[in-house]
mmCIF file of C-alpha atoms and ligand atoms in Angstrom:
data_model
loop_
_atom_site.group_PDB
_atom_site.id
_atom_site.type_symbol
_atom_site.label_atom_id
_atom_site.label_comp_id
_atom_site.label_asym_id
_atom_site.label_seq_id
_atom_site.Cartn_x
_atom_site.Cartn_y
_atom_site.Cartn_z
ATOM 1 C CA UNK A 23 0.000 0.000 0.000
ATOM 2 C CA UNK A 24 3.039 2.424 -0.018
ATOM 3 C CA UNK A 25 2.831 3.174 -3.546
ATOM 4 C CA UNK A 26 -0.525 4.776 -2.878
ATOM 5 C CA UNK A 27 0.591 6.665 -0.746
ATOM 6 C CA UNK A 28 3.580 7.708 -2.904
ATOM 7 C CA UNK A 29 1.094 8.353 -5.822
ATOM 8 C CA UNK A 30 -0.172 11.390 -3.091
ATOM 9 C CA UNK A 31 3.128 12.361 -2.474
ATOM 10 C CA UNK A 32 3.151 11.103 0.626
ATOM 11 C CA UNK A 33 6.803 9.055 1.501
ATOM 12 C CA UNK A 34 6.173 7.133 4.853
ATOM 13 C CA UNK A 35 8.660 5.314 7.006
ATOM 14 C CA UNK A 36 8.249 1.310 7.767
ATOM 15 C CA UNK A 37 6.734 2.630 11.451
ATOM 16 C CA UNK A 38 4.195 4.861 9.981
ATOM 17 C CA UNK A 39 3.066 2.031 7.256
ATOM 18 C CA UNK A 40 3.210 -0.193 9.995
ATOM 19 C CA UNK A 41 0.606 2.074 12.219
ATOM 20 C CA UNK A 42 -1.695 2.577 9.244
ATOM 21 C CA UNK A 43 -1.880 -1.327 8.054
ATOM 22 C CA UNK A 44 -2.608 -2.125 11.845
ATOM 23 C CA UNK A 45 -4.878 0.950 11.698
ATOM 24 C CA UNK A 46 -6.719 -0.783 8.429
ATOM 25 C CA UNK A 47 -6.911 -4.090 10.893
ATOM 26 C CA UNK A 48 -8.258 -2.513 13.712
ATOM 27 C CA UNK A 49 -10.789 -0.729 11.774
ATOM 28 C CA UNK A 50 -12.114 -3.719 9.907
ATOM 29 C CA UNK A 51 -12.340 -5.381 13.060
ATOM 30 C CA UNK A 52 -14.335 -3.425 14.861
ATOM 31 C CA UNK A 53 -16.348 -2.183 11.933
ATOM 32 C CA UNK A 54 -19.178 -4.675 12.371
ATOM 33 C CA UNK A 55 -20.143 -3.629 16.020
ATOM 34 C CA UNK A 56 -19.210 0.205 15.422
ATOM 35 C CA UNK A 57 -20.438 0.959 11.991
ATOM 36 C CA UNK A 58 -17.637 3.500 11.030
ATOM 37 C CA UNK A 59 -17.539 3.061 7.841
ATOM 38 C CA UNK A 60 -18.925 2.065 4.817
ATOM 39 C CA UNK A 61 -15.470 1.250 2.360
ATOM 40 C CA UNK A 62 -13.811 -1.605 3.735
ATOM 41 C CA UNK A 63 -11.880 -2.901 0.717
ATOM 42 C CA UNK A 64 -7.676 -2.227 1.736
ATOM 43 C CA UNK A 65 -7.496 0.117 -1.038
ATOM 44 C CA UNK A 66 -10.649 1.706 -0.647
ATOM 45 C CA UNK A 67 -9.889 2.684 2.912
ATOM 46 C CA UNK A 68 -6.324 3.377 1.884
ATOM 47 C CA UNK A 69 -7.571 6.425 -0.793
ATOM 48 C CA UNK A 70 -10.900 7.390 0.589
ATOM 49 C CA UNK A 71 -9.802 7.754 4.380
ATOM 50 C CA UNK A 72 -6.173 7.422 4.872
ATOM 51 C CA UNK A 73 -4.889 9.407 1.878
ATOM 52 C CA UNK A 74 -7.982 11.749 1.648
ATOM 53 C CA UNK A 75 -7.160 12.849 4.963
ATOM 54 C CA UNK A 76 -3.985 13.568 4.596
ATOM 55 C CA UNK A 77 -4.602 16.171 2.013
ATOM 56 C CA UNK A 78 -5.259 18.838 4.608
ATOM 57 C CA UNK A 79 -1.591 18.136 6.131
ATOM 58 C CA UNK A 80 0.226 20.833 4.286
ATOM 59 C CA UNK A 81 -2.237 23.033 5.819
ATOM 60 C CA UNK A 82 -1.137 22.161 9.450
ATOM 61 C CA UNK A 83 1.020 25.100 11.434
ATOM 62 C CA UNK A 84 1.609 24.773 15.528
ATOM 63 C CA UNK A 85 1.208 21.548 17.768
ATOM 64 C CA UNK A 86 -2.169 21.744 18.757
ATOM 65 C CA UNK A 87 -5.455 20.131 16.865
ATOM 66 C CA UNK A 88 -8.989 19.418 17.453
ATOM 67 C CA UNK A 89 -11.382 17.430 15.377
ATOM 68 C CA UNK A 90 -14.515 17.639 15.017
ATOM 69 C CA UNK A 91 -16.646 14.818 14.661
ATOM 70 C CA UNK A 92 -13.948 12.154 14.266
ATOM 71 C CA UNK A 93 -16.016 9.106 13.449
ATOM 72 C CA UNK A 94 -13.122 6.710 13.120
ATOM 73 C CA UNK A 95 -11.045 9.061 13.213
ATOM 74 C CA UNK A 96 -10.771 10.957 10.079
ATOM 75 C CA UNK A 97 -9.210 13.150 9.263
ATOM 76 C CA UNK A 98 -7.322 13.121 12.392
ATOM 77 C CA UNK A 99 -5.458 10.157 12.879
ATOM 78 C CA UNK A 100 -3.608 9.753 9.831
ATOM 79 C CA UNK A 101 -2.334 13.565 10.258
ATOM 80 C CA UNK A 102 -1.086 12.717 13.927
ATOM 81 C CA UNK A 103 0.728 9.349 12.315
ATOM 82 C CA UNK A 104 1.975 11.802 9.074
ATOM 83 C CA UNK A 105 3.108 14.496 11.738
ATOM 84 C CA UNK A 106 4.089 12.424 15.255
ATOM 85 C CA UNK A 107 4.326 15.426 17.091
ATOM 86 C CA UNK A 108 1.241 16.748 16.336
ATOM 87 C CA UNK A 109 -1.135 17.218 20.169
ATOM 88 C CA UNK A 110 -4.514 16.045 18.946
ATOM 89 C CA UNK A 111 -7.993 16.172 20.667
ATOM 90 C CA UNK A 112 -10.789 13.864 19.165
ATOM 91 C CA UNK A 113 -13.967 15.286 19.966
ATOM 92 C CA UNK A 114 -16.737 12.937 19.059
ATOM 93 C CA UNK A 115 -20.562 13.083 19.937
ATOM 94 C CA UNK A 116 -21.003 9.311 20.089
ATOM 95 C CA UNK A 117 -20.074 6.862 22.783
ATOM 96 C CA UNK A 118 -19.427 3.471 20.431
ATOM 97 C CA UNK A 119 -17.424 5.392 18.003
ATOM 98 C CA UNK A 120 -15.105 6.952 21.075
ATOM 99 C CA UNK A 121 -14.904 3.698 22.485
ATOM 100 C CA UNK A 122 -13.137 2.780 19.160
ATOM 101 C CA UNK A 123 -11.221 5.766 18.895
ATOM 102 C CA UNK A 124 -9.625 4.955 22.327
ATOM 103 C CA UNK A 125 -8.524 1.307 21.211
ATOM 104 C CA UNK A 126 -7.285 3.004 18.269
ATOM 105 C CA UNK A 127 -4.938 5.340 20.223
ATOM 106 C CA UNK A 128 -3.701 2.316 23.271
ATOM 107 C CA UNK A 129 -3.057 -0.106 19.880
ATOM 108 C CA UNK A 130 -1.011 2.407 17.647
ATOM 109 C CA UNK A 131 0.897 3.586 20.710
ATOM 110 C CA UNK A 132 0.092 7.296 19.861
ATOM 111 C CA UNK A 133 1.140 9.915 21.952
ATOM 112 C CA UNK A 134 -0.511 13.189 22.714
ATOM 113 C CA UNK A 135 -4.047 12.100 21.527
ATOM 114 C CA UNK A 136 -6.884 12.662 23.896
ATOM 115 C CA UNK A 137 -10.564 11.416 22.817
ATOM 116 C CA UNK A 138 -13.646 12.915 24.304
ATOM 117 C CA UNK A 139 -17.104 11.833 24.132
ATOM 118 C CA UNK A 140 -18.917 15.319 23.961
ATOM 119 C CA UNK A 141 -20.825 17.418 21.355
ATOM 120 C CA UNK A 142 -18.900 20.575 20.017
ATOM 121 C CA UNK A 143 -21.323 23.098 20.952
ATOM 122 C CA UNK A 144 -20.830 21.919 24.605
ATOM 123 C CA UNK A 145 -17.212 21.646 24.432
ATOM 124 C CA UNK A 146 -16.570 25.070 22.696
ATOM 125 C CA UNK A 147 -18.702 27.240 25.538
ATOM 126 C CA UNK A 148 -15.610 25.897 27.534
ATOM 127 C CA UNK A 149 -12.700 28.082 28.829
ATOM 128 C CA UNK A 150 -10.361 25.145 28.891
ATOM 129 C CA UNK A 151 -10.553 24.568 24.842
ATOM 130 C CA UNK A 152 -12.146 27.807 24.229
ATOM 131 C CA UNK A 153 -9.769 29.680 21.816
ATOM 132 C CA UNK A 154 -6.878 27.651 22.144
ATOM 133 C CA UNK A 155 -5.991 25.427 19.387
ATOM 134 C CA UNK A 156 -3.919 25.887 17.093
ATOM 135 C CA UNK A 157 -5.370 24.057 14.021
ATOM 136 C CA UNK A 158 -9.464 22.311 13.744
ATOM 137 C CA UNK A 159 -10.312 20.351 11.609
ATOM 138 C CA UNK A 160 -13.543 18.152 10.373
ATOM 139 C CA UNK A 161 -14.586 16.232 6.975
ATOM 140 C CA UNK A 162 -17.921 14.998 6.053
ATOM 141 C CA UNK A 163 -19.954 16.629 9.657
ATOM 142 C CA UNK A 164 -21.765 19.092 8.523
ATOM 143 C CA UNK A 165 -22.245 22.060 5.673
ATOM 144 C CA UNK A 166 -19.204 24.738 6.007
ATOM 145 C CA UNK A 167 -21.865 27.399 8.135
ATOM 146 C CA UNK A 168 -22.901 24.803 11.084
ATOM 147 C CA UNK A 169 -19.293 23.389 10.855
ATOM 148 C CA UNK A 170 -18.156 26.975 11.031
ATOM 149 C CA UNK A 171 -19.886 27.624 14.422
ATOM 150 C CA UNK A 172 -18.572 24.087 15.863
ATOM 151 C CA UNK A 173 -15.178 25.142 14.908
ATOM 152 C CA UNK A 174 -14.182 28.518 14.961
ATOM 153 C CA UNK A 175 -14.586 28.781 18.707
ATOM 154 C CA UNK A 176 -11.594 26.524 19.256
ATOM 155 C CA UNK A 177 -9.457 28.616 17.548
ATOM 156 C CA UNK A 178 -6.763 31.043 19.065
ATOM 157 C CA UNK A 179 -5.891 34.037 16.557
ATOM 158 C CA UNK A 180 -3.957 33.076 14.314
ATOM 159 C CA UNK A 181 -5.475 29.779 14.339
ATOM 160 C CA UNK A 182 -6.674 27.558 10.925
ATOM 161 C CA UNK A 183 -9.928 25.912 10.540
ATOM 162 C CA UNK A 184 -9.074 22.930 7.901
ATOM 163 C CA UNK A 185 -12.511 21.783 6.248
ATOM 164 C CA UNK A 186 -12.510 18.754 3.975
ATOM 165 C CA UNK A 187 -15.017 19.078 1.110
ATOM 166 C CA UNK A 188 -16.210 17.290 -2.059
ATOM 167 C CA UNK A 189 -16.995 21.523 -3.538
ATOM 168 C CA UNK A 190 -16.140 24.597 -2.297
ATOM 169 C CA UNK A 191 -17.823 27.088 -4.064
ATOM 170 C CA UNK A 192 -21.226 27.180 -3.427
ATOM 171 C CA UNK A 193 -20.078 26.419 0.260
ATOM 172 C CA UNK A 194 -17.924 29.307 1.088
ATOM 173 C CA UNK A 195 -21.102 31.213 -1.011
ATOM 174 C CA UNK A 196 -23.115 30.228 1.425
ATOM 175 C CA UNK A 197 -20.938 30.412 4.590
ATOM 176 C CA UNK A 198 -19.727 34.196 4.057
ATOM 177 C CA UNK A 199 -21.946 35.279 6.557
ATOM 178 C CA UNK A 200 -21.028 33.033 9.647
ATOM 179 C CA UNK A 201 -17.354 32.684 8.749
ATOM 180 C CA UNK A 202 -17.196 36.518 9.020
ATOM 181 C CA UNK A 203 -19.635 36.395 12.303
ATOM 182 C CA UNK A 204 -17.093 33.822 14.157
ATOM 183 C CA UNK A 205 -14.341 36.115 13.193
ATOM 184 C CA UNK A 206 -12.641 33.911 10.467
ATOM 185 C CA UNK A 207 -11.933 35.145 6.932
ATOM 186 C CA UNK A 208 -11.162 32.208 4.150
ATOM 187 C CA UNK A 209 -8.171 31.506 3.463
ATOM 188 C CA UNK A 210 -6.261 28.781 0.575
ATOM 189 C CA UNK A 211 -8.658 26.675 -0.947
ATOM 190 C CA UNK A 212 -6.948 23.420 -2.226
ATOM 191 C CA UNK A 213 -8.317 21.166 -4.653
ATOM 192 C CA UNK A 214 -6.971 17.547 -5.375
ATOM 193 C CA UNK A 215 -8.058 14.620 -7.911
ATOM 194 C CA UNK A 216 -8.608 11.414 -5.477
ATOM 195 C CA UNK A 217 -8.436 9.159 -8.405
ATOM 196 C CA UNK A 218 -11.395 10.862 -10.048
ATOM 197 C CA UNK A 219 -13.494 12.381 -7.326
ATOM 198 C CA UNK A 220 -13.415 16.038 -6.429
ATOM 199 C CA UNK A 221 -11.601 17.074 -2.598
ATOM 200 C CA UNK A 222 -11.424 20.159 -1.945
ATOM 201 C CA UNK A 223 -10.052 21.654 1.391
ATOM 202 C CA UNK A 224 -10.838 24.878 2.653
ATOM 203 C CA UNK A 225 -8.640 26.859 4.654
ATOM 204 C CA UNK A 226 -10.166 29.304 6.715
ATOM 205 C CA UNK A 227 -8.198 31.380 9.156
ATOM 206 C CA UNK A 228 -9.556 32.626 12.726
ATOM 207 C CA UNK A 229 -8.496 36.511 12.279
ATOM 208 C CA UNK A 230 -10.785 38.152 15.177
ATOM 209 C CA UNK A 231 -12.039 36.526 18.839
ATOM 210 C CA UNK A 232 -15.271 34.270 18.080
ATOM 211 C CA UNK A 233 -18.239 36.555 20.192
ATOM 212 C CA UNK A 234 -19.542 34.890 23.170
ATOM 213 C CA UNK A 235 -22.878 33.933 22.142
ATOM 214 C CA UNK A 236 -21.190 31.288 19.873
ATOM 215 C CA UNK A 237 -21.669 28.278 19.628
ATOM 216 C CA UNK A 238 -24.998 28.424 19.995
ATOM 217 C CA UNK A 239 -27.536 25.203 21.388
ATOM 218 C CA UNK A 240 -28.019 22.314 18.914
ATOM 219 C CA UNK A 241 -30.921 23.505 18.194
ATOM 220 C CA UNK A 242 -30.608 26.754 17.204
ATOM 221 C CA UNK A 243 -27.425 25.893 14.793
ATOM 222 C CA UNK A 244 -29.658 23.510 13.019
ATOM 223 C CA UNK A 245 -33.140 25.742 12.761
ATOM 224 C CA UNK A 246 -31.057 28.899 12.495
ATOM 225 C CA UNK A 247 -27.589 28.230 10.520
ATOM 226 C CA UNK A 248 -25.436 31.362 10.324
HETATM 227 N N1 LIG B 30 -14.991 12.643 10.357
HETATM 228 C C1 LIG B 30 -15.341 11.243 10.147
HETATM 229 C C2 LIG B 30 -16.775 10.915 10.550
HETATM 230 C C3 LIG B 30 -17.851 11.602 9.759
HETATM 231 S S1 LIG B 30 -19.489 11.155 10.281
HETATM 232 C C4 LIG B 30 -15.096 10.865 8.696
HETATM 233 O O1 LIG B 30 -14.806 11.730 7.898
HETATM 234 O O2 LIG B 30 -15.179 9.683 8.367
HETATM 235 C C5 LIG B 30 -19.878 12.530 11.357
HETATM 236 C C6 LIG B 30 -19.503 12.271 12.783
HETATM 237 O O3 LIG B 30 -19.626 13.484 13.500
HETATM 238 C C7 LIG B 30 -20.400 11.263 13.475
HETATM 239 O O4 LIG B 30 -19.601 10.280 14.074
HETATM 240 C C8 LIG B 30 -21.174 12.083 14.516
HETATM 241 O O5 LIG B 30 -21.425 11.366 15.705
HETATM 242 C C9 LIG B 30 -20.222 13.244 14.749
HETATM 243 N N2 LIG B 30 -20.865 14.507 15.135
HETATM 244 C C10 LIG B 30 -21.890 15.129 14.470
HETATM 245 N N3 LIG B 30 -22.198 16.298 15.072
HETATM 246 C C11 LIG B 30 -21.363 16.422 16.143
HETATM 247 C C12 LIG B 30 -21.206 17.406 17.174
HETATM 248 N N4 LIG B 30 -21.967 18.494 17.191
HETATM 249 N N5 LIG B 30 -20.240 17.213 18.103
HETATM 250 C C13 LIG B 30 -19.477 16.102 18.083
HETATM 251 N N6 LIG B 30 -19.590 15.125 17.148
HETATM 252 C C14 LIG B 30 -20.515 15.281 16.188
#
């Protein structure tokens, strides 16, 4: 599976292969009681999750990141096995999937990874991650507006938001409003081929402090997007 990787760019040692074949095992494995996912084929999940996600790594600047709505952990785990030194927070609304996520971490041996079962709009109205990462991140949660409000809040200044999408037009076209509102402003937009489906990934940088009255309740983000 290294030359798929290669064909990304992506030039791995033997430990890092090593993490994502047991990764692949793990996932298959557990796939049947968890339902993460829907590709199980060793290629499929190689392309559509492992490689997919690491098109946002370029992206990455300082040691801290939080995703959003992991799932099995995409993006986020194959970034913190691409970039070891990477501090990662998994935040993840349901219990079975975190449950997975933790096995994950204790059978990889990965460092610096912390997985908690809680929604984002809870976790963002928090001082203790409130404003403070350095990099979020989240693929296939939500549309770029509700994702917007889960995210931004975690961000210090300076900070990048790192949203995987399959188009990125009429998303940002519809997400001017709240990215401004949660004091972000978008920044690259990459686009890749993932042998021949559309990725894009949006960039959007946290450029003013996200007002208080964000995130709102569940509720509202869903009957009221931004
Ligand atoms: N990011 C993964 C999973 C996508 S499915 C991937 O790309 O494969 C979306 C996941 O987000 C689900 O597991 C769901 O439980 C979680 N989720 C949705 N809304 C959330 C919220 N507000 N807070 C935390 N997790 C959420």
């Amino acid at each position: 599976m290294k030359n798929i990787f290669e064909k990304f760019g992506y030039n791995l040692s033997e430990k890092q292969l090593s993490q994502f074949n047991f990764y692949y095992e793990i996932l298959t494995e557990y796939n049947e009681k968890f339902n993460i996912t829907a590709i199980t084929d060793k290629e499929g999940v190689y392309v559509k999750h492992f490689s997919d996600s690491l098109l946002g790594s370029s992206l990455i600047k300082g040691k801290t990141l939080i995703d959003i709505g992991s799932g099995g952990g995409f993006p986020a785990v194959p970034l913190k096995i691409l970039i070891p030194e990477l501090e990662v927070t998994l935040v993840e609304a349901t219990g079975k999937k975190c449950t997975f996520l933790t096995e994950v971490v204790k059978e990889l041996k990965l460092s610096e990874v912390t997985v908690l079962n809680e929604r984002a709009e809870e976790l963002g109205k928090k001082d203790k991650y409130r404003e403070k990462f350095d990099n979020a991140s989240a693929r296939a949660v939500a549309k770029l507006n509700v994702l917007s409000e889960l995210c931004l809040p975690f961000l210090r200044i300076g900070g990048r938001f790192i949203a995987y999408k399959a188009n990125a037009e009429e998303e940002i076209e519809n997400s001017k409003t709240a990215i401004e509102l949660l004091g972000g402003k978008t920044g690259n937009i990459l686009t890749f081929d993932l042998l021949g489906e559309n990725r894009c990934i949006i960039e959007i940088l946290k450029v003013k402090k996200t007002p208080e009255i964000y995130p709102r309740n569940n509720n509202k983000i869903m009957k009221k997007p931004l």
